[in-house]
CSV table of C-alpha atoms in Angstrom, one decimal:
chain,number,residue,atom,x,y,z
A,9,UNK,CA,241.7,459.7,-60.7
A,10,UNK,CA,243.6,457.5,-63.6
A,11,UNK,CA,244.8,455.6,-60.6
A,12,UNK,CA,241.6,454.4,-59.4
A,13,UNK,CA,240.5,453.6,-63.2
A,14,UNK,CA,243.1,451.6,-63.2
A,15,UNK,CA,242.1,449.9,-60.4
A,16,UNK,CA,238.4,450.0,-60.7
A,17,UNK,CA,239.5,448.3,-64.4
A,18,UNK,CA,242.0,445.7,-62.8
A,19,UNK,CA,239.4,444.8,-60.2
A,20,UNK,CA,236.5,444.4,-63.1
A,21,UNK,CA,239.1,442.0,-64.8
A,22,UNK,CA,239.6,439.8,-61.9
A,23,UNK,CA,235.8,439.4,-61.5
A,24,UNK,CA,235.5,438.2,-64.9
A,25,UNK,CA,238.0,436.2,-64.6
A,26,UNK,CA,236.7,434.6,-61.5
A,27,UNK,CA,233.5,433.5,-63.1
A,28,UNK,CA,234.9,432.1,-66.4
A,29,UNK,CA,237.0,429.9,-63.5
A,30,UNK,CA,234.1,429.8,-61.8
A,31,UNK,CA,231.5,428.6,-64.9
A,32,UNK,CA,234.8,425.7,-65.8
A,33,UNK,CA,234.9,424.4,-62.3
A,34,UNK,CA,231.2,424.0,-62.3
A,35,UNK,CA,231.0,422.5,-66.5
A,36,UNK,CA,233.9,420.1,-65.0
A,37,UNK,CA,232.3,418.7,-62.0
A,38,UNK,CA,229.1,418.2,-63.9
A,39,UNK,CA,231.0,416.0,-66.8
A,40,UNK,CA,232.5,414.1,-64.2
A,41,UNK,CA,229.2,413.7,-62.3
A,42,UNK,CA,227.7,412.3,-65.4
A,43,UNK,CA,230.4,410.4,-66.4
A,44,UNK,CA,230.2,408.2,-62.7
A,45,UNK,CA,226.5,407.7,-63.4
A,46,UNK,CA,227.1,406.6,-67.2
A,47,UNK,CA,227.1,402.5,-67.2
A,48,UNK,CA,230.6,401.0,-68.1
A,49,UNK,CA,230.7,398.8,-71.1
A,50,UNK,CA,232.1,395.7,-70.2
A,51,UNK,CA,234.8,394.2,-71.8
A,52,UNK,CA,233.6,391.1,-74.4
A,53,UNK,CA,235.9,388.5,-73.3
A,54,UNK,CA,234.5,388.9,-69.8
A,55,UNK,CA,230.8,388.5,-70.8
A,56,UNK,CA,231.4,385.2,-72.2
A,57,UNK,CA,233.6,384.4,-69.3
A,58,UNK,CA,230.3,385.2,-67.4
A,59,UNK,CA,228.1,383.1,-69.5
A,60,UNK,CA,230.3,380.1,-69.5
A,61,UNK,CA,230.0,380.2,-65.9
A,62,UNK,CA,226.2,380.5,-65.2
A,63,UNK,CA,226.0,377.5,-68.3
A,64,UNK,CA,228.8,374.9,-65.9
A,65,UNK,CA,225.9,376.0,-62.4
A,66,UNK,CA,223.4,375.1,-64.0
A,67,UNK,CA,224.6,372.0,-65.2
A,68,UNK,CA,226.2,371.1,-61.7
A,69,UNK,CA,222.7,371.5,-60.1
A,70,UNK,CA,220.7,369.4,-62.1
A,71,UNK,CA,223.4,366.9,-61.9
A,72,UNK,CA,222.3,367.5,-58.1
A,73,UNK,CA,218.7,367.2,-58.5
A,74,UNK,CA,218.9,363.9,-61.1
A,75,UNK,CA,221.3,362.5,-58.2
A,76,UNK,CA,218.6,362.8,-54.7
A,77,UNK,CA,215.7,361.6,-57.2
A,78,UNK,CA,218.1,358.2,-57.8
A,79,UNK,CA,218.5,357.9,-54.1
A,80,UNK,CA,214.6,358.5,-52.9
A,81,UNK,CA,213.0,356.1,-55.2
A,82,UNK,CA,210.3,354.2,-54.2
A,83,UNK,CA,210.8,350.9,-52.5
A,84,UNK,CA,210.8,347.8,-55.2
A,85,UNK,CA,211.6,350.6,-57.7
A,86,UNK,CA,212.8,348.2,-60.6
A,87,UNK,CA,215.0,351.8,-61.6
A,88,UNK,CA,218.5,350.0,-61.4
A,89,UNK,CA,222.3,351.6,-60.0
A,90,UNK,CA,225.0,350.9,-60.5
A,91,UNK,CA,226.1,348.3,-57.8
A,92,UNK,CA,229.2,349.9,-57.2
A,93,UNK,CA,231.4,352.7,-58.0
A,94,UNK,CA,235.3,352.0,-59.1
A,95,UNK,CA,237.7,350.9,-56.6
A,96,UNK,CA,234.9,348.2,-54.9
A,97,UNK,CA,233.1,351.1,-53.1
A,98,UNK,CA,229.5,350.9,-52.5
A,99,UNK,CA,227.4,354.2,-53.9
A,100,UNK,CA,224.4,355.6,-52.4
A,101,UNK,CA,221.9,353.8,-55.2
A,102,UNK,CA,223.6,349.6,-54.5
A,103,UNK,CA,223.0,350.6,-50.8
A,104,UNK,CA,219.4,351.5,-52.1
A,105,UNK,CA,218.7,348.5,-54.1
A,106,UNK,CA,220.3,346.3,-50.8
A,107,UNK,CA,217.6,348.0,-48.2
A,108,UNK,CA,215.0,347.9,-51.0
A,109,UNK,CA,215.7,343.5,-51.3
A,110,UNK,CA,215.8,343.1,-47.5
A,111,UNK,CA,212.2,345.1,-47.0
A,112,UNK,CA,210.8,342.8,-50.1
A,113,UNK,CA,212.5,339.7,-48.7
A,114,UNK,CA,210.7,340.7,-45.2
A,115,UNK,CA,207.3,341.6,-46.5
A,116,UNK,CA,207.4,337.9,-48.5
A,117,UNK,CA,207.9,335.9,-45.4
A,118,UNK,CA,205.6,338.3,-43.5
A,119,UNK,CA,203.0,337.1,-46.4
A,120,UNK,CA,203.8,333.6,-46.6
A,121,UNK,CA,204.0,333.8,-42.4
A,122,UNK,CA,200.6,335.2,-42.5
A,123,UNK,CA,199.1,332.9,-45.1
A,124,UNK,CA,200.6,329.9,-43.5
A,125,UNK,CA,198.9,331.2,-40.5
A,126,UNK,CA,195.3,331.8,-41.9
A,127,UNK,CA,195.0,328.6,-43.2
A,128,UNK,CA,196.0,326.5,-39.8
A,129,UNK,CA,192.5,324.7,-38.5
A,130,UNK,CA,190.8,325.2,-42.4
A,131,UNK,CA,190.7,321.0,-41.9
A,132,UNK,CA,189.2,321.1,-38.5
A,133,UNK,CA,187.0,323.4,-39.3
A,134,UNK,CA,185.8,321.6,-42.3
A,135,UNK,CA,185.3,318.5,-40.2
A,136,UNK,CA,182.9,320.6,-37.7
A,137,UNK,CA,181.2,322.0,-39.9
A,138,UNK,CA,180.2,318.6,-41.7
A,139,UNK,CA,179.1,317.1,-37.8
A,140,UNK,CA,177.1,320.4,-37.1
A,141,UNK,CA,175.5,320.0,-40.9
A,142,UNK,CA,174.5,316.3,-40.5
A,143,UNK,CA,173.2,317.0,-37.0
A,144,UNK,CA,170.9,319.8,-37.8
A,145,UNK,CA,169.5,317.4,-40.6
A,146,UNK,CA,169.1,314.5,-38.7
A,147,UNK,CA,167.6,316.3,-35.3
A,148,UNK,CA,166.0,320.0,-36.6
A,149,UNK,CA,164.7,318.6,-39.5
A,150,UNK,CA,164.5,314.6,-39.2
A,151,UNK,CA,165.3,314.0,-43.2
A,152,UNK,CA,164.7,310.1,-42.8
A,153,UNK,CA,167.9,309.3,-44.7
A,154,UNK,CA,170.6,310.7,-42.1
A,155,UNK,CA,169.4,307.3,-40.9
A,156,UNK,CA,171.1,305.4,-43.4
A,157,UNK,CA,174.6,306.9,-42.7
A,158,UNK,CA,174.5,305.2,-39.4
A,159,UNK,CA,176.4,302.0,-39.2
A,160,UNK,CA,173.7,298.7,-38.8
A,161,UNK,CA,175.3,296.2,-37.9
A,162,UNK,CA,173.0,294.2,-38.9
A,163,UNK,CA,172.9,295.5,-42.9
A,164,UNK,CA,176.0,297.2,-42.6
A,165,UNK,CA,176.7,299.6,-46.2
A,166,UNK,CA,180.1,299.9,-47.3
A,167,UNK,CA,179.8,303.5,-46.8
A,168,UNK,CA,178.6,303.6,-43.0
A,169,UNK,CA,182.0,303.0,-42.0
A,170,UNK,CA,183.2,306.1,-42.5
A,171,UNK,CA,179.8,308.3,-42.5
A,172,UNK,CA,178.6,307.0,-38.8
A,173,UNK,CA,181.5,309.0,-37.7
A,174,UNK,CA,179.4,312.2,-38.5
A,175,UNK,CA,176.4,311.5,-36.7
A,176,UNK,CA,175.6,311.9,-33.1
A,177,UNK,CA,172.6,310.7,-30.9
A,178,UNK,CA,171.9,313.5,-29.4
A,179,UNK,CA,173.4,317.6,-28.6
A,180,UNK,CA,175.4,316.3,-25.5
A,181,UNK,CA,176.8,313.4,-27.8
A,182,UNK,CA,177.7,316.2,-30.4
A,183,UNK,CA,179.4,319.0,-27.9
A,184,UNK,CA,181.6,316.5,-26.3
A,185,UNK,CA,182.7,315.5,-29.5
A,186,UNK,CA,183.3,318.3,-31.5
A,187,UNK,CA,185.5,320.4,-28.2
A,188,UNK,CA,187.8,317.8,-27.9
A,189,UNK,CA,187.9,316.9,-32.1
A,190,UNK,CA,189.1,321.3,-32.4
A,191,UNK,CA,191.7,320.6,-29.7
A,192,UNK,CA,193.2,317.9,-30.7
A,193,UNK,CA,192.1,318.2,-34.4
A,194,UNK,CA,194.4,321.7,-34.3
A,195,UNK,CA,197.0,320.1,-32.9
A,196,UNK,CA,197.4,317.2,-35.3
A,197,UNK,CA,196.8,320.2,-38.0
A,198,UNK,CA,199.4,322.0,-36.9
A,199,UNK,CA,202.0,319.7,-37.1
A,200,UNK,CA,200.9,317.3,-40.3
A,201,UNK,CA,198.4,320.4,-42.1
A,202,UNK,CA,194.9,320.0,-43.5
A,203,UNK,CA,195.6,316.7,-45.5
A,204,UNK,CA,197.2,315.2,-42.8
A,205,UNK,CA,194.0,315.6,-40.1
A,206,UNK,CA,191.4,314.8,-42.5
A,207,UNK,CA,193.7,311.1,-43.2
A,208,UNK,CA,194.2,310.7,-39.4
A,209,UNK,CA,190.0,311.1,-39.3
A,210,UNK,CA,189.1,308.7,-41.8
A,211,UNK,CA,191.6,306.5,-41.1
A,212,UNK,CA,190.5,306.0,-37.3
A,213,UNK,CA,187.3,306.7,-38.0
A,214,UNK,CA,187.1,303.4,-40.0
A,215,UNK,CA,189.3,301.3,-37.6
A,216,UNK,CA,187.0,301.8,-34.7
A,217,UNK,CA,183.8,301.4,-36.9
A,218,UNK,CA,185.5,297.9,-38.1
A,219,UNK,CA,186.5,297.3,-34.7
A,220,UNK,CA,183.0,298.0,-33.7
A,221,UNK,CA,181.3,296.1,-36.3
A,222,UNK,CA,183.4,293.1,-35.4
A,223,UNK,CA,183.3,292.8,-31.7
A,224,UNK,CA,180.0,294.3,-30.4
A,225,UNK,CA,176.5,292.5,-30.8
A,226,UNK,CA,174.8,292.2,-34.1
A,227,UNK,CA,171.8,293.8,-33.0
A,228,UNK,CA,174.0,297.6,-32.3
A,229,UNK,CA,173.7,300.6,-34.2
A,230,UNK,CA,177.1,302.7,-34.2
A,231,UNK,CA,177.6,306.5,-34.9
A,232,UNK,CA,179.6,309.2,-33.2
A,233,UNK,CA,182.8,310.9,-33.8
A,234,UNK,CA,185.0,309.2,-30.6
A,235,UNK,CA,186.5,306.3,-32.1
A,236,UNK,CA,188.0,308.9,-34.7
A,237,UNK,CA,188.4,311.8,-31.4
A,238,UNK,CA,190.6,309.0,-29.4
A,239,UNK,CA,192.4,308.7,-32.8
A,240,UNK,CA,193.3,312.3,-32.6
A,241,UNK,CA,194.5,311.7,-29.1
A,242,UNK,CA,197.0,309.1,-29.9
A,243,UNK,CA,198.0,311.0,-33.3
A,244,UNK,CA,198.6,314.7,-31.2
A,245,UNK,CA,201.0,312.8,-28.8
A,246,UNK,CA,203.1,310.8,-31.2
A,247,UNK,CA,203.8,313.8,-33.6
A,248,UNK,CA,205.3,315.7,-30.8
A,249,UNK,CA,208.0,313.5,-30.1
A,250,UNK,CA,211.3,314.5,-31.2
A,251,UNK,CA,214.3,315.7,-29.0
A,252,UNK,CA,213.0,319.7,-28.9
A,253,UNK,CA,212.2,320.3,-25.0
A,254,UNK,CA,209.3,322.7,-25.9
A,255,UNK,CA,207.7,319.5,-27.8
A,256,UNK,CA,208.5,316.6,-25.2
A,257,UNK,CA,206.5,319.3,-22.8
A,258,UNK,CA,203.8,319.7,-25.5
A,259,UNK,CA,203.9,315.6,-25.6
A,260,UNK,CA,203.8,315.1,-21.8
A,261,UNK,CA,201.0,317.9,-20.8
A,262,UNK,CA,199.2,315.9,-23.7
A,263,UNK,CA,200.0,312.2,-23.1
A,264,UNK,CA,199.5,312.5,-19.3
A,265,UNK,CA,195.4,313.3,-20.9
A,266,UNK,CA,195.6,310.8,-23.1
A,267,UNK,CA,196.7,308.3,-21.1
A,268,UNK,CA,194.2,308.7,-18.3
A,269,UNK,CA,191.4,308.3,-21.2
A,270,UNK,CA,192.5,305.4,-22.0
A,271,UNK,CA,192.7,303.8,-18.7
A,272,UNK,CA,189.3,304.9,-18.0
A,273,UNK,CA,187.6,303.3,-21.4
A,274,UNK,CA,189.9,300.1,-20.0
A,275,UNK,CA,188.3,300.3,-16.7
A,276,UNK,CA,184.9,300.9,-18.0
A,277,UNK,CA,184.8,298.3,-20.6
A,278,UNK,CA,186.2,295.6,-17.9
A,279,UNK,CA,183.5,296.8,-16.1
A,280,UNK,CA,180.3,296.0,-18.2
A,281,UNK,CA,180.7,299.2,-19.9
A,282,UNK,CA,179.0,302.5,-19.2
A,283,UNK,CA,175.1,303.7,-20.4
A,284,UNK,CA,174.3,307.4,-20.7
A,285,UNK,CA,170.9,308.8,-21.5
A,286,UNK,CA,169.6,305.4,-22.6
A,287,UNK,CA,172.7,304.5,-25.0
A,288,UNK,CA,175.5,302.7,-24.7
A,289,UNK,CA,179.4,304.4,-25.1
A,290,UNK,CA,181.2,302.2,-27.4
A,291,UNK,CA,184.7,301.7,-25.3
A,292,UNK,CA,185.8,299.3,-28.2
A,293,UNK,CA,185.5,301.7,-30.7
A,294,UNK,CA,187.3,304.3,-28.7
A,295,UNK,CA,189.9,301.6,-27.5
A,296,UNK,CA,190.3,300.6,-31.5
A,297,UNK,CA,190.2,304.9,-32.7
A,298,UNK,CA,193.1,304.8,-30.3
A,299,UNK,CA,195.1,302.0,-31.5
A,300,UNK,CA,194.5,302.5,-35.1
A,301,UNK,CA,196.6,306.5,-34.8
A,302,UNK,CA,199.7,304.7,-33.6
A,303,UNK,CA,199.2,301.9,-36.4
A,304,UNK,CA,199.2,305.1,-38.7
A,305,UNK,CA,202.1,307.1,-37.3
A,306,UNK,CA,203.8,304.0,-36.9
A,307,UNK,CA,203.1,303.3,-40.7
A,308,UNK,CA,203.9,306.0,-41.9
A,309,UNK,CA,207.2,306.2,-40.0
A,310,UNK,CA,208.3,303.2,-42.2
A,311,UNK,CA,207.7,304.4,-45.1
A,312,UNK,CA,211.5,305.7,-46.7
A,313,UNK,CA,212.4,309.2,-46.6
A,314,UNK,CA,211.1,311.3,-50.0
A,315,UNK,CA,214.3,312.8,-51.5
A,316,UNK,CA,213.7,316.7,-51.6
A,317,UNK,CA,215.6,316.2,-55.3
């Protein structure tokens, strides 16, 4: 019986001490469970490290950003770069400002290109428009003193010279006159500009009213734009001459014209002269229009060369 005390004891022993083993595994695991879970502290010198860090970043990409804005800058930006970086290579910003002075260098000649271009036939123009004026007051509403801008030859006024140039007899009279004085008005325009057709006008326009004046019968009354149209003729030929084949075409599709106009105003003329709708064409004022634009190139070919100093 004391033997199974014993062991009844010894077994009662073991049980306790397999819980208090039991109760010390279990306290153990849990410290070490909360001990994982439990943030570290870190060390000091590696959160500065840290901050230092994030600081050089952030610094680097705004260096970045402040870098592409330089580079996508509007053209004509008057922002300057540097031309270029050490060692004579070009950075991003010189090529910039290079593009940016080509496309301004292009859009000025565009502009001057197009404003040279909207300007062409302003003198014609101007000369129609003062024939289309002086008609409709002389033939829509018959103001009595169009009349006196005719050239009398009888009374002649210093002025008729030139203002008998803008009156016509009649609508045919005018259409003839004004097609061919846009043709060859342009061309003359095109070559010499606004001031240069309006001279080559008045200047012809006078030396066939003169011519006119002095060789046709006193009892004549001159007007019309022809003498001052065959002018133009003689004056679009002449300025095409050069050594450029594209002009000596220009000059030979126009002279052949020319030329043929002439030699019909010769054969009229020798030929009593010609009548339409009651009046007579004035072949010596177209003859003398004629003659006076190759006095006038001719002139002003003589003239000395204008330094560009």
């Amino acid at each position: 019986m004391l033997s199974l005390c014993c062991t009844s004891g010894s077994s009662s022993l073991l049980a306790s001490f397999h819980a208090a083993m039991l109760i010390r595994r279990t306290e153990t695991g849990l410290w070490a469970s909360s001990q994982a879970v439990k943030p570290s502290c870190p060390h000091p010198a590696l959160t500065s490290l840290s901050v230092h860090l994030r600081q050089r970043l952030a610094s680097r990409q705004q260096r970045v950003c402040q870098h592409q804005r330089f580079n996508t800058r509007p053209v004509g930006s008057k922002l300057q770069v540097a031309a270029s970086a050490p060692g004579g290579q070009n950075t991003p910003g010189a090529a910039t400002n290079a593009s940016s002075s080509q496309v301004n260098k292009k859009n000025y000649s565009a502009a001057s290109a197009a404003s040279v271009s909207n300007t062409t036939g302003t003198g014609v123009f101007i000369l129609l428009l003062l024939n289309l004026i002086i008609f409709v007051l002389d033939h829509t509403l018959h103001l009595p003193q169009i009349q006196r801008l005719y050239l009398d030859h009888l009374a002649p006024r210093w002025w008729q010279f030139l203002t008998s140039s803008f009156c016509h007899a009649s609508w045919a009279h005018l259409s003839s006159n004004t097609f061919l004085l846009y043709v060859f008005g342009k061309i003359v325009e095109e070559e010499e500009g606004i001031w240069g057709v309006w001279f080559t006008y008045i200047i012809t326009a006078v030396g066939a009213s003169v011519a006119s004046y002095l060789l046709q019968p006193k009892a004549t009354i001159s007007l019309g734009a022809s003498g001052a149209v065959f002018g133009l003729f003689a004056v679009s030929v002449l300025v095409k001459l050069s050594f450029n084949l594209k002009k000596l075409i220009e000059c030979g599709i126009l002279g052949q014209f020319v030329i043929k106009q002439l030699l019909q105003e010769t054969v009229s003329l020798k030929g009593g002269g010609t009548v339409i709708a009651g009046h007579h064409v004035g072949h010596i004022a177209h003859l003398a229009g004629a003659l006076a634009g190759v006095l006038l190139v001719y002139s002003l070919s003589r003239l000395p060369a204008v330094s560009k100093h």
